[in-house]
């Protein structure tokens, strides 16, 4: 993973890490209204789920 210019890993890296775990990242932003960040992870990874 590449660091951003300010030294962090950023939302892209977080999104990739969540995807690796079978999850997802949602970012909603509205000018003057703030930003909401939601991370969702399954209770069981998709590749470990029972049939």
Tab-separated table of C-alpha atoms in Angstrom:
chain	number	residue	atom	x	y	z
A	1	UNK	CA	0.000	0.000	0.000
A	2	UNK	CA	1.217	3.457	-0.824
A	3	UNK	CA	1.054	6.269	1.682
A	4	UNK	CA	-0.637	9.520	0.760
A	5	UNK	CA	1.344	12.746	0.605
A	6	UNK	CA	0.286	13.612	4.172
A	7	UNK	CA	1.665	10.327	5.554
A	8	UNK	CA	-1.547	8.310	5.862
A	9	UNK	CA	-2.916	5.401	3.883
A	10	UNK	CA	-6.251	6.993	3.039
A	11	UNK	CA	-9.714	5.762	2.250
A	12	UNK	CA	-8.561	3.694	-0.727
A	13	UNK	CA	-6.372	1.524	1.502
A	14	UNK	CA	-9.156	1.170	4.064
A	15	UNK	CA	-11.584	0.177	1.301
A	16	UNK	CA	-9.088	-2.440	0.013
A	17	UNK	CA	-8.521	-3.912	3.485
A	18	UNK	CA	-12.256	-4.197	4.098
A	19	UNK	CA	-12.782	-5.803	0.682
A	20	UNK	CA	-10.093	-8.379	1.505
A	21	UNK	CA	-12.203	-9.330	4.524
A	22	UNK	CA	-15.435	-9.489	2.529
A	23	UNK	CA	-16.634	-6.085	3.685
A	24	UNK	CA	-17.229	-2.680	2.210
A	25	UNK	CA	-16.662	0.989	2.928
A	26	UNK	CA	-19.214	3.683	2.181
A	27	UNK	CA	-18.476	7.398	2.334
A	28	UNK	CA	-21.317	9.899	2.065
A	29	UNK	CA	-20.610	13.603	2.025
A	30	UNK	CA	-22.737	16.685	1.561
A	31	UNK	CA	-21.337	20.214	1.317
A	32	UNK	CA	-22.016	21.967	4.607
A	33	UNK	CA	-23.551	18.798	6.028
A	34	UNK	CA	-20.540	16.768	7.070
A	35	UNK	CA	-19.356	13.301	6.129
A	36	UNK	CA	-20.513	9.842	7.180
A	37	UNK	CA	-18.151	6.871	6.899
A	38	UNK	CA	-19.584	3.358	7.245
A	39	UNK	CA	-17.519	0.168	7.410
A	40	UNK	CA	-19.381	-3.139	7.090
A	41	UNK	CA	-17.892	-6.559	7.745
A	42	UNK	CA	-19.610	-9.936	7.629
A	43	UNK	CA	-19.707	-11.986	10.807
A	44	UNK	CA	-18.071	-14.799	8.834
A	45	UNK	CA	-15.805	-14.328	5.826
A	46	UNK	CA	-17.484	-15.406	2.593
A	47	UNK	CA	-14.725	-17.964	1.839
A	48	UNK	CA	-15.179	-19.523	5.305
A	49	UNK	CA	-18.980	-19.745	5.284
A	50	UNK	CA	-20.585	-23.118	5.859
A	51	UNK	CA	-22.494	-24.629	2.913
